[in-house]
CSV table of C-alpha atoms in Angstrom, one decimal:
chain,number,residue,atom,x,y,z
I,214,ALA,CA,79.1,8.6,199.3
I,215,GLU,CA,79.0,5.7,196.7
I,216,GLY,CA,76.5,7.6,194.5
I,217,PRO,CA,78.8,10.6,193.8
I,218,ALA,CA,81.8,8.4,193.4
I,219,GLN,CA,80.2,6.1,190.6
I,220,TYR,CA,78.9,9.6,189.1
I,221,ARG,CA,82.2,10.9,188.7
I,222,ALA,CA,83.6,7.7,187.3
I,223,GLY,CA,81.0,8.0,184.5
I,224,ASN,CA,78.9,5.0,185.6
I,225,PHE,CA,75.6,6.9,185.2
I,226,VAL,CA,73.3,4.0,185.4
I,227,GLU,CA,74.7,2.7,188.8
I,228,SER,CA,75.1,6.3,190.4
I,229,ARG,CA,71.2,7.2,189.3
I,230,LYS,CA,70.0,4.2,191.2
I,231,LEU,CA,72.1,5.1,194.4
I,232,PHE,CA,71.0,8.9,194.0
I,233,LEU,CA,67.3,8.0,194.0
I,234,ASP,CA,67.6,5.5,197.1
I,235,CYS,CA,69.2,8.7,198.7
I,236,LEU,CA,66.1,10.8,197.7
I,237,GLU,CA,63.9,8.1,199.0
I,238,GLN,CA,65.6,7.9,202.2
I,239,ASN,CA,66.9,11.2,203.1
I,240,GLY,CA,64.7,13.6,201.0
I,241,ASP,CA,65.4,16.5,198.8
I,242,GLN,CA,69.1,17.4,198.9
I,243,VAL,CA,70.7,19.8,195.9
I,244,GLU,CA,73.9,17.6,196.0
I,245,ILE,CA,71.7,14.7,194.9
I,246,LEU,CA,69.2,16.3,192.9
I,247,LEU,CA,71.7,18.4,190.6
I,248,PRO,CA,73.8,15.1,189.2
I,249,LEU,CA,70.2,13.7,188.5
I,250,ALA,CA,69.3,16.5,186.6
I,251,VAL,CA,72.5,16.3,184.6
I,252,MET,CA,72.2,13.0,183.7
I,253,GLY,CA,68.7,13.4,182.6
I,254,VAL,CA,69.7,16.1,180.4
I,255,ARG,CA,72.7,14.2,178.9
I,256,GLU,CA,71.0,11.1,178.6
I,257,GLY,CA,67.7,12.2,177.0
I,258,ARG,CA,65.2,12.1,179.6
I,259,PRO,CA,64.0,15.7,179.4
I,260,ALA,CA,61.0,15.7,181.6
I,261,GLU,CA,62.9,13.9,184.4
I,262,ALA,CA,65.8,16.3,184.2
I,263,MET,CA,63.4,19.1,184.6
I,264,ASP,CA,61.7,17.8,187.8
I,265,PHE,CA,65.2,17.1,189.4
I,266,GLY,CA,66.3,20.7,188.4
I,267,ALA,CA,63.3,22.4,189.6
I,268,ARG,CA,63.6,20.7,193.0
I,269,ALA,CA,67.2,21.6,193.1
I,270,VAL,CA,66.4,25.1,192.6
I,271,GLU,CA,63.9,25.0,195.0
I,272,VAL,CA,65.9,23.5,197.6
I,273,ASP,CA,68.7,26.1,197.2
I,274,PRO,CA,67.6,28.9,195.1
I,275,GLU,CA,71.2,30.5,195.5
I,276,ASP,CA,73.1,27.6,193.7
I,277,PRO,CA,73.8,29.1,190.1
I,278,GLU,CA,74.9,25.6,189.1
I,279,ALA,CA,71.2,24.6,189.9
I,280,ARG,CA,69.8,27.2,188.0
I,281,TYR,CA,71.9,26.4,185.1
I,282,TRP,CA,71.1,22.9,184.7
I,283,TYR,CA,67.2,23.5,185.2
I,284,GLY,CA,67.7,25.9,182.2
I,285,ARG,CA,69.2,23.3,180.2
I,286,ALA,CA,66.1,21.0,181.5
I,287,LEU,CA,63.8,23.5,180.5
I,288,LEU,CA,65.4,24.1,177.2
I,289,GLU,CA,65.4,20.6,176.3
I,290,ASN,CA,61.7,20.6,177.4
I,291,GLY,CA,60.9,23.5,174.6
I,292,ARG,CA,60.7,26.2,177.1
I,293,PRO,CA,63.3,28.8,176.3
I,294,ASP,CA,61.8,31.7,178.0
I,295,GLU,CA,61.6,30.2,181.4
I,296,ALA,CA,65.2,28.8,180.9
I,297,LYS,CA,66.4,32.3,179.8
I,298,ARG,CA,64.8,33.4,183.3
I,299,GLN,CA,66.6,30.8,185.1
I,300,TRP,CA,69.9,31.8,183.5
I,301,GLU,CA,69.6,35.3,184.3
I,302,GLN,CA,68.8,34.7,187.7
I,303,GLY,CA,71.7,32.6,187.8
I,304,LEU,CA,74.0,35.1,186.5
I,305,GLN,CA,73.0,37.6,189.3
I,306,LEU,CA,74.5,34.8,191.6
I,307,ASP,CA,77.5,34.1,189.6
I,308,LEU,CA,78.6,36.6,187.0
I,309,GLY,CA,81.4,34.5,185.7
I,310,HIS,CA,79.6,31.2,185.3
I,311,LEU,CA,80.9,29.9,182.0
I,312,GLY,CA,77.7,27.7,181.3
I,313,ILE,CA,75.1,30.3,181.9
I,314,LEU,CA,77.3,32.8,180.0
I,315,GLU,CA,77.5,30.5,176.9
I,316,GLY,CA,73.8,29.6,177.2
I,317,LEU,CA,72.6,33.2,177.2
I,318,SER,CA,74.7,34.1,174.5
I,319,ARG,CA,73.6,31.3,172.3
I,320,MET,CA,70.0,32.3,172.9
I,321,ALA,CA,70.7,36.0,172.2
I,322,LEU,CA,72.0,34.8,168.8
I,323,THR,CA,68.9,32.8,168.4
I,324,GLU,CA,66.8,35.8,169.2
I,325,GLY,CA,68.9,38.2,166.7
I,326,GLU,CA,70.4,40.1,169.9
I,327,THR,CA,73.5,39.9,168.2
I,328,ALA,CA,75.3,43.1,170.5
I,329,LYS,CA,74.2,41.4,173.7
I,330,ALA,CA,75.6,38.0,172.3
I,331,TYR,CA,78.9,39.8,171.6
I,332,GLN,CA,78.9,40.9,175.2
I,333,LEU,CA,78.3,37.9,176.9
I,334,LEU,CA,80.9,36.0,174.7
I,335,THR,CA,83.4,38.7,175.1
I,336,GLN,CA,82.6,38.2,179.1
I,337,LEU,CA,83.4,34.4,178.7
I,338,GLN,CA,86.9,35.2,177.1
I,339,ARG,CA,87.4,37.6,180.2
I,340,GLN,CA,86.7,34.5,182.7
I,341,GLY,CA,89.5,32.8,180.7
I,342,LEU,CA,87.7,30.8,178.3
I,343,ASP,CA,89.9,31.1,175.3
I,344,GLU,CA,88.7,28.7,173.0
I,345,PRO,CA,88.7,28.8,169.0
I,346,TRP,CA,85.3,28.1,168.7
I,347,LEU,CA,84.5,31.2,171.0
I,348,ASP,CA,86.7,33.5,168.5
I,349,ARG,CA,84.9,32.0,165.5
I,350,LEU,CA,81.8,32.9,167.2
I,351,LEU,CA,82.7,36.1,168.1
I,352,ALA,CA,84.1,36.8,164.3
I,353,GLU,CA,80.8,35.8,163.0
I,354,ILE,CA,78.8,38.2,165.1
I,355,ALA,CA,81.2,41.0,164.2
I,356,ALA,CA,81.0,40.3,160.6
I,357,GLY,CA,77.3,40.2,160.6
I,358,LYS,CA,77.5,43.9,162.2
I,359,GLY,CA,80.0,45.1,159.5
I,360,LEU,CA,83.0,45.2,162.0
I,361,TRP,CA,85.3,43.6,159.6
I,362,VAL,CA,88.5,44.2,161.3
I,363,GLN,CA,87.3,43.0,164.5
I,364,ALA,CA,85.9,40.0,162.8
I,365,LEU,CA,89.3,39.5,161.2
I,366,ASP,CA,91.0,40.0,164.6
I,367,HIS,CA,88.9,37.0,166.1
I,368,THR,CA,89.5,34.6,163.0
I,369,GLU,CA,93.1,35.2,163.3
I,370,ARG,CA,93.0,34.2,166.9
I,371,ALA,CA,91.3,31.0,166.1
I,372,MET,CA,93.9,30.2,163.5
I,373,ALA,CA,97.0,31.0,165.9
I,374,ALA,CA,95.4,28.9,168.3
I,375,GLU,CA,94.8,25.7,166.2
I,376,GLY,CA,96.6,26.3,163.1
I,377,PRO,CA,95.4,27.5,159.9
I,378,ASN,CA,92.6,25.3,158.0
I,379,GLN,CA,90.9,26.1,154.6
I,380,ALA,CA,87.5,27.5,156.3
I,381,ASP,CA,89.3,30.2,158.5
I,382,LEU,CA,91.8,31.0,155.7
I,383,LEU,CA,88.9,31.6,153.1
I,384,THR,CA,87.2,33.6,156.0
I,385,ALA,CA,90.3,35.8,156.7
I,386,THR,CA,90.5,36.1,152.9
I,387,GLU,CA,87.1,37.8,152.7
I,388,LEU,CA,87.4,39.8,155.8
I,389,CYS,CA,90.7,41.2,154.5
I,390,ILE,CA,89.0,42.4,151.3
I,391,LEU,CA,86.3,43.6,153.3
I,392,ALA,CA,88.3,45.7,155.8
I,393,GLY,CA,90.7,47.0,152.8
I,394,ARG,CA,93.5,44.8,153.6
I,395,LYS,CA,93.6,43.5,150.1
I,396,PRO,CA,97.3,42.4,149.6
I,397,GLN,CA,96.8,40.1,152.8
I,398,ALA,CA,94.0,38.5,151.4
I,399,VAL,CA,96.0,37.3,148.6
I,400,GLU,CA,98.3,36.0,151.1
I,401,TYR,CA,95.5,34.2,153.2
I,402,ALA,CA,94.0,32.8,149.9
I,403,ARG,CA,97.5,31.4,148.7
I,404,GLN,CA,97.6,29.8,152.0
I,405,ALA,CA,94.1,28.4,151.6
I,406,VAL,CA,95.3,26.6,148.1
I,407,ALA,CA,98.4,25.3,149.5
I,408,VAL,CA,96.1,23.6,152.6
I,409,ALA,CA,93.3,22.4,150.3
I,410,PRO,CA,93.7,23.1,146.5
I,411,GLY,CA,90.0,22.9,144.9
I,412,SER,CA,87.3,25.2,143.8
I,413,ARG,CA,86.7,27.2,146.9
I,414,SER,CA,90.3,28.2,147.3
I,415,TYR,CA,91.0,29.1,143.6
I,416,GLY,CA,87.5,31.2,143.6
I,417,SER,CA,88.8,32.8,146.6
I,418,LEU,CA,92.3,33.7,145.4
I,419,GLY,CA,90.7,34.8,142.3
I,420,GLU,CA,88.7,37.1,144.2
I,421,ALA,CA,91.6,38.5,146.1
I,422,TYR,CA,93.4,39.2,143.0
I,423,PHE,CA,90.4,41.1,141.5
I,424,SER,CA,90.6,43.4,144.6
I,425,ILE,CA,93.7,44.4,143.9
I,426,ASP,CA,93.0,45.0,140.0
I,427,GLN,CA,95.4,42.1,139.0
I,428,MET,CA,93.0,40.8,136.5
I,429,ASP,CA,95.0,38.3,134.6
I,430,SER,CA,95.5,36.4,137.8
I,431,ALA,CA,92.0,37.0,139.0
I,432,LEU,CA,90.5,35.5,135.7
I,433,THR,CA,93.1,32.5,135.9
I,434,TYR,CA,91.8,31.4,139.1
I,435,LEU,CA,88.0,32.3,138.7
I,436,ARG,CA,88.3,30.1,135.6
I,437,LEU,CA,89.8,27.4,137.6
I,438,ALA,CA,87.2,27.5,140.1
I,439,VAL,CA,84.3,27.6,137.9
I,440,GLU,CA,85.8,24.8,135.9
I,441,GLN,CA,86.1,22.6,138.8
I,442,ASP,CA,82.7,23.3,140.2
I,443,PRO,CA,80.1,24.7,137.5
I,444,ASP,CA,77.3,25.0,139.9
I,445,ASP,CA,78.9,27.4,142.3
I,446,SER,CA,77.1,30.5,141.5
I,447,ARG,CA,79.2,33.1,143.4
I,448,PHE,CA,82.5,32.5,141.6
I,449,ARG,CA,80.8,32.3,138.3
I,450,PHE,CA,79.2,35.8,138.9
I,451,ASN,CA,82.8,37.0,140.1
I,452,LEU,CA,84.5,35.4,136.8
I,453,ALA,CA,81.4,37.4,134.4
I,454,ASN,CA,82.2,40.6,136.1
I,455,ALA,CA,86.1,40.3,135.7
I,456,LEU,CA,85.5,39.4,132.2
I,457,GLU,CA,83.6,42.1,131.7
I,458,ILE,CA,86.1,44.6,132.9
I,459,THR,CA,88.8,43.0,130.8
I,460,GLY,CA,86.6,43.5,127.5
I,461,ASN,CA,86.0,39.7,127.2
I,462,LEU,CA,82.3,40.5,126.4
I,463,ASP,CA,81.1,37.4,124.9
I,464,GLU,CA,82.5,35.3,127.5
I,465,ALA,CA,80.9,37.5,130.3
I,466,GLY,CA,77.7,37.3,128.6
I,467,THR,CA,77.8,33.4,128.6
I,468,HIS,CA,78.6,33.5,132.3
I,469,PHE,CA,76.0,36.5,133.4
I,470,GLU,CA,73.4,34.3,131.6
I,471,ALA,CA,74.3,31.1,133.3
I,472,TYR,CA,74.2,33.1,136.8
I,473,VAL,CA,70.9,34.5,136.5
I,474,MET,CA,69.4,31.0,135.5
I,475,MET,CA,71.3,29.5,138.3
I,476,VAL,CA,70.2,32.4,140.9
I,477,PRO,CA,67.2,34.1,139.5
I,478,ASP,CA,66.0,35.9,142.5
I,479,ASP,CA,69.2,38.0,142.8
I,480,PRO,CA,68.4,41.5,141.9
I,481,VAL,CA,72.3,42.3,141.5
I,482,GLY,CA,72.6,39.6,138.9
I,483,HIS,CA,69.8,40.7,136.6
I,484,PHE,CA,71.4,44.4,137.3
I,485,ASN,CA,74.7,43.5,136.0
I,486,TYR,CA,73.5,41.4,133.4
I,487,GLY,CA,71.3,44.3,132.0
I,488,ILE,CA,74.3,46.7,132.0
I,489,HIS,CA,76.2,44.0,129.7
I,490,LEU,CA,73.2,43.5,127.4
I,491,ASP,CA,73.0,47.2,126.8
I,492,LYS,CA,76.7,47.5,126.2
I,493,VAL,CA,76.7,44.9,123.4
I,494,GLY,CA,73.8,46.7,121.9
I,495,HIS,CA,70.9,44.5,123.1
I,496,HIS,CA,69.0,47.3,124.2
I,497,ALA,CA,65.9,46.1,124.8
I,498,GLU,CA,67.0,43.0,126.5
I,499,GLY,CA,68.9,44.9,128.8
I,500,MET,CA,66.2,47.0,129.9
I,501,MET,CA,64.2,43.9,130.8
I,502,ALA,CA,67.1,42.6,132.7
I,503,VAL,CA,67.3,45.9,134.7
I,504,ASN,CA,63.6,46.1,135.1
I,505,ARG,CA,63.6,42.6,136.6
I,506,ALA,CA,66.0,43.8,139.2
I,507,ILE,CA,63.9,46.8,140.1
I,508,GLU,CA,60.7,44.0,140.5
I,509,LEU,CA,62.9,42.3,142.8
I,510,ASP,CA,64.2,44.9,144.8
I,511,PRO,CA,62.1,48.1,144.3
I,512,GLY,CA,64.3,50.3,146.5
I,513,MET,CA,67.7,49.4,144.6
I,514,LEU,CA,68.6,53.0,143.5
I,515,SER,CA,71.3,52.0,141.1
I,516,ALA,CA,69.0,49.8,139.0
I,517,ARG,CA,66.4,52.9,139.0
I,518,VAL,CA,69.2,55.1,137.7
I,519,VAL,CA,70.4,52.9,135.1
I,520,MET,CA,66.6,52.2,133.7
I,521,ALA,CA,65.9,55.8,133.6
I,522,GLN,CA,69.3,56.3,131.4
I,523,MET,CA,68.3,53.6,129.2
I,524,LEU,CA,64.6,54.9,128.6
I,525,GLU,CA,66.2,58.4,128.0
I,526,ASN,CA,68.7,56.9,125.5
I,527,ALA,CA,65.9,54.9,123.9
I,528,GLY,CA,63.7,58.1,123.8
I,529,GLN,CA,61.0,56.9,125.8
I,530,TRP,CA,60.6,60.3,127.5
I,531,ASP,CA,57.7,59.7,129.6
I,532,ALA,CA,58.7,56.4,131.0
I,533,ALA,CA,62.0,57.9,131.7
I,534,LEU,CA,60.3,60.8,133.7
I,535,ASP,CA,58.3,58.2,135.6
I,536,GLU,CA,61.5,56.5,136.8
I,537,VAL,CA,63.0,59.9,137.6
I,538,ASN,CA,60.0,60.9,139.6
I,539,ALA,CA,60.4,57.5,141.3
I,540,LEU,CA,64.0,58.4,142.3
I,541,LYS,CA,62.8,61.4,143.9
I,542,THR,CA,60.6,59.6,146.2
I,543,LEU,CA,63.0,57.2,147.2
I,544,ASP,CA,66.2,59.6,147.2
I,545,PRO,CA,64.9,63.0,148.5
I,546,ALA,CA,68.5,63.9,149.5
I,547,ASN,CA,69.1,64.5,145.5
I,548,ALA,CA,66.0,66.0,144.9
I,549,ALA,CA,67.6,69.0,143.1
I,550,GLU,CA,69.9,66.8,140.9
I,551,LEU,CA,66.8,64.9,139.8
I,552,ASP,CA,64.7,68.0,139.1
I,553,ALA,CA,67.7,69.2,136.7
I,554,TRP,CA,67.5,65.7,135.2
I,555,SER,CA,63.7,65.8,134.4
I,556,GLN,CA,64.1,69.3,132.8
I,557,ARG,CA,66.6,67.8,130.8
I,558,ILE,CA,64.5,64.5,129.7
I,559,LEU,CA,61.8,67.1,129.1
I,560,ALA,CA,63.9,69.4,127.0
I,561,ALA,CA,65.2,66.6,124.9
I,562,ARG,CA,61.5,65.2,124.5
I,563,ASP,CA,60.3,68.6,123.2
I,564,ALA,CA,63.0,68.8,121.0
I,565,SER,CA,62.5,65.7,119.5
I,566,LEU,CA,58.6,66.3,118.9
I,567,GLY,CA,59.5,69.7,117.4
I,568,GLU,CA,57.3,71.2,120.4
I,569,GLY,CA,57.4,75.0,121.7
I,570,MET,CA,56.4,76.4,118.2
I,571,GLU,CA,53.3,78.1,116.8
I,572,GLY,CA,52.3,79.7,120.1
I,573,ARG,CA,52.8,76.9,122.5
I,574,ILE,CA,54.0,77.1,125.8
I,575,HIS,CA,55.2,74.4,128.0
I,576,LEU,CA,53.2,74.0,131.3
I,577,LEU,CA,53.1,72.7,134.8
I,578,HIS,CA,49.5,72.3,136.4
I,579,MET,CA,48.4,71.8,140.0
I,580,ILE,CA,44.7,70.9,140.4
I,581,LEU,CA,43.8,71.4,144.0
I,582,PRO,CA,40.6,70.3,145.9
I,583,SER,CA,40.0,73.1,148.8
I,584,GLN,CA,41.1,77.0,149.4
I,585,GLU,CA,42.7,75.1,152.8
I,586,VAL,CA,45.1,73.0,150.3
I,587,VAL,CA,45.6,76.2,148.2
I,588,ASP,CA,46.6,78.3,151.1
I,589,MET,CA,49.0,75.3,152.2
I,590,VAL,CA,50.8,75.2,148.7
I,591,LEU,CA,51.1,79.0,148.8
I,592,GLN,CA,52.7,78.9,151.9
I,593,GLU,CA,55.2,76.3,150.8
I,594,LEU,CA,56.1,78.0,147.7
I,595,GLU,CA,56.7,81.1,149.5
I,596,VAL,CA,59.5,79.5,151.5
I,597,GLY,CA,61.0,78.1,148.1
I,598,GLU,CA,59.2,74.8,147.6
I,599,ASP,CA,59.6,73.5,144.0
I,600,PHE,CA,56.3,73.8,142.0
I,601,ALA,CA,56.7,70.1,140.5
I,602,SER,CA,57.3,68.8,144.0
I,603,LEU,CA,54.3,70.3,145.6
I,604,ALA,CA,52.2,68.9,142.5
I,605,VAL,CA,53.2,65.0,143.4
I,606,ARG,CA,52.1,65.8,146.9
I,607,TYR,CA,48.9,67.9,146.6
I,608,SER,CA,47.7,68.0,142.6
I,609,GLN,CA,44.6,65.8,142.0
I,610,GLY,CA,45.4,65.9,138.2
I,611,ALA,CA,46.2,63.1,136.0
I,612,ALA,CA,49.9,64.7,135.5
I,613,ALA,CA,50.6,64.7,139.3
I,614,ALA,CA,53.0,61.8,139.5
I,615,LYS,CA,55.0,63.6,136.5
I,616,GLY,CA,55.3,66.7,138.7
I,617,GLY,CA,52.2,68.3,137.0
I,618,ASP,CA,53.8,68.2,133.7
I,619,ILE,CA,51.2,68.6,130.9
I,620,GLY,CA,53.5,69.5,128.1
I,621,TRP,CA,53.3,71.9,125.3
I,622,ILE,CA,50.1,73.6,125.4
I,623,ASN,CA,48.5,76.3,123.0
I,624,PRO,CA,46.3,78.8,125.2
I,625,ALA,CA,43.9,79.6,122.5
I,626,ASP,CA,42.9,75.7,123.1
I,627,MET,CA,42.1,76.4,126.8
I,628,VAL,CA,38.6,77.8,128.3
I,629,GLU,CA,38.1,81.0,130.2
I,630,PRO,CA,39.2,81.9,132.9
I,631,MET,CA,42.4,79.6,132.5
I,632,LYS,CA,42.7,80.6,128.9
I,633,SER,CA,43.6,84.3,130.0
I,634,VAL,CA,45.7,83.2,133.0
I,635,ILE,CA,47.9,81.0,131.1
I,636,ALA,CA,48.6,83.5,128.0
I,637,ALA,CA,49.5,86.2,130.7
I,638,LEU,CA,52.4,83.9,132.2
I,639,GLU,CA,56.1,84.8,131.7
I,640,ILE,CA,58.7,82.0,131.7
I,641,ASN,CA,59.2,80.7,135.3
I,642,GLU,CA,56.0,82.4,136.4
I,643,ILE,CA,53.4,80.7,138.4
I,644,SER,CA,49.8,81.9,138.2
I,645,PRO,CA,47.6,82.6,141.1
I,646,PRO,CA,44.9,80.2,141.8
I,647,THR,CA,42.1,80.0,139.6
I,648,GLU,CA,38.7,78.3,140.3
I,649,ALA,CA,36.7,76.5,138.1
I,650,GLY,CA,34.0,74.0,138.4
I,651,GLY,CA,34.7,73.7,142.0
I,652,LEU,CA,38.6,73.2,141.9
I,653,TYR,CA,41.3,75.5,142.0
I,654,HIS,CA,43.8,75.5,139.3
I,655,MET,CA,47.5,76.7,139.2
I,656,PHE,CA,50.0,76.8,136.5
I,657,LYS,CA,53.8,77.3,136.1
I,658,ARG,CA,55.4,78.3,132.9
I,659,LEU,CA,58.5,76.4,131.9
I,660,PRO,CA,61.2,77.7,129.4
């Protein structure tokens, strides 16, 4: 009786001695083993805690509290998988055990199982645990899944329970912007400035004004944020964008340049800087910046579109075509529009070179390795597939990556039998397969 009394009073040294005496005299009992496991966890004796926890579960495997503390001890000993198994078994015994629910939810977060973590934490709330930290954790999970309104609701619950603080107000500001509640974002950011004026609050207020297109106010507070903390890359980047929009190009360029030096691996930073450089007439430098964005993120469609436009404007036709062909692979849903863009680039290239004259015709060329492949191509053409797209997929020719485009050709320069085949083609007509040198050739004449 004295051991539990000392334990409840927090006299762990004395209670531990008494509990160990009890074990020696009376053998294993869960009401003795369990507090010994708890003290082992809390006082930094993980091996001892694991031993007592295992014995407590062995004595009473139906006790969820024993499984909870045994799991805690296993976790302290670096055995998370075993801890998880104990907690899952404990949860089957008591679906409302707060400690197990919290432990499993945090473990799920660590393992990236955010949906499971959210479900467990919500269950904690249903069991009556209504703590601000729990709402903040739920808000973080919801935000990670893009559930902005849900995340905002949890953040507002935390603020209602504890009163507003700077961190919660700044989180609420950002979530309001993402959730489309932009005027409300301004109000939260103003409160953040009132609670804790400084670079973070000023910057957030500037972003909130930016979101509702009040650019003068946005510039005022973003400049304040950058002045107070020149190393804050986020607010510097947003200041550069606001300056660009309002036509303050020289100042925008200064901040874009500073940003890409601060965050050299951000593709969006290089992309926006490239657009700025192109706008102010530094076209080559702009292309270098956009190309750096593509190197950092090869799947960044917007950067590839702008790069193709820049190359086209610079008259670098073949490079522009390569970029459009890369877009066809990355964005097949817009293949028709991209095919039309390719044709416009080809027409511009041909016009600039003065081609299409003196008997020359514009051709796409496909080189196929076997009759089997020829048959597949013919079947796909019959159902409406595009010749250029098939050339990219099947042709073994050097121009395959460009949809088989070999430019303007004079049939007189070709050898038989291809010379006769090409000369007979009408505009937009596709030639029959022609065998030569063990390979099969097909052509399409373009306007």
